[in-house]
Amino acid sequence: MGMIYKRGNVWWIKYYRNGKSFRESSKTTKKMVAKKLLDRREGEIAQGKIPGVQFEKISFEELAEGFLRDYRINKRKSLVRAERSVNHLNEFFEGAKVTQITTARINIYIESRLDQGAANATINRELSALKRMLNLGAQQTPPKVDRVPHINMLKENNVREGFFEHNEFLALRNHVPDHLKPVATFGYKSGWRLDEILSLPWSQVDRFIGCARLEPGDTKNDDARTIYFDAELQVMFNNLWQERRVTQNFSKYVFLNAKGTTRMYRFDKAWKRACRKAGVDRLFHDFRRTAVRNMVRSGVPEGVAMQITGHKTRSVFERYNIVNDDDLKKAAKSQEEYLAKQEKSVAGTISGTIVKKKKKRG
């Protein structure tokens, strides 16, 4: 059985779990408060729980390190973003114990980040990181978290709006440097992410069959992907291969920098300059949205389009399947034509019924 006793003017409690004694200050001079704390601890032990005092020793920093360790062990590609989220969380929760990370305190954090001008999507990524580190703590043996508080996620306006019409793509391609034209063409037709394109090696291109593939480790969602070339892409890859032989620069990468010596990583200035000359304001990532829309418009089954572009979930795919004013006008026109056909059909049915009635009377 546990007991309460005094140290100076403060009441302490003593209790046992699995034969091991625990001592804890009630932080009060009132005996009744100490008695209630002892009852709570013994109740936790009777239910097979770890006494709450153990969780009061676990800090936010300890949970954050466990979270980042999990990212490093599993070699997650978004480690940098996770570290950025932890840095923001640390500014607010530094020194906090796990028992102090409550829903109320998390809501104050959300409010402070909104006051700083952070976007809802950014805050949600940080909240997801916090929830993940709490869940990981709860899964430890013994657990470091006794309960995961409710976390209110913010509403995101995550519908993507940027995309290229075909004439805009042609205008942009005319203004990018020659070494970027193949990159733009492949991005426009494949919908692959920029890093997936720039890191594509020749060993994953089959010029005879006419396709390029990404291995599981090359993609964001770790799924392999393959795209087959149309006539333009087939010619483009053959020309790039011939240039490689002529210059005798046998880099393993398909798309090389302006000097033709090594792979590219960024071309922000060249891109912005070309956009300005072409009169468009677009991101390279807009090719990804555009490819989705073009495939769907051309009748490619959505499941096939998702495999080509690498969208794992339908919800994300739908955000890229953009509808613009022209699509809405076409929908209105299609509906008008459909209803007109229905009216003709109804009119024909009524006319036929009247003729039949007249014949019966006659």
Short mmCIF file of C-alpha atoms in Angstrom, two decimals, residues 3-14 21-31 34:
data_model
loop_
_atom_site.label_atom_id
_atom_site.label_comp_id
_atom_site.label_asym_id
_atom_site.label_seq_id
_atom_site.Cartn_x
_atom_site.Cartn_y
_atom_site.Cartn_z
CA MET A 3 1.60 6.22 1.98
CA ILE A 4 1.78 9.98 2.37
CA TYR A 5 4.40 11.81 4.40
CA LYS A 6 5.83 15.26 4.90
CA ARG A 7 9.11 16.80 3.82
CA GLY A 8 9.19 20.16 5.45
CA ASN A 9 5.79 21.71 4.79
CA VAL A 10 5.16 19.77 1.53
CA TRP A 11 3.33 16.45 1.39
CA TRP A 12 4.91 13.60 -0.58
CA ILE A 13 3.46 10.27 -1.66
CA LYS A 14 5.00 6.81 -1.93
CA SER A 21 8.81 2.02 -5.02
CA PHE A 22 8.10 5.47 -6.41
CA ARG A 23 8.22 8.76 -4.54
CA GLU A 24 6.55 11.89 -5.83
CA SER A 25 5.97 15.37 -4.42
CA SER A 26 2.35 16.52 -4.30
CA LYS A 27 3.68 20.10 -4.50
CA THR A 28 1.18 21.16 -1.87
CA THR A 29 0.93 21.69 1.86
CA LYS A 30 -2.58 20.22 1.92
CA LYS A 31 -2.81 16.61 3.05
CA ALA A 34 -1.72 14.60 -1.56
#
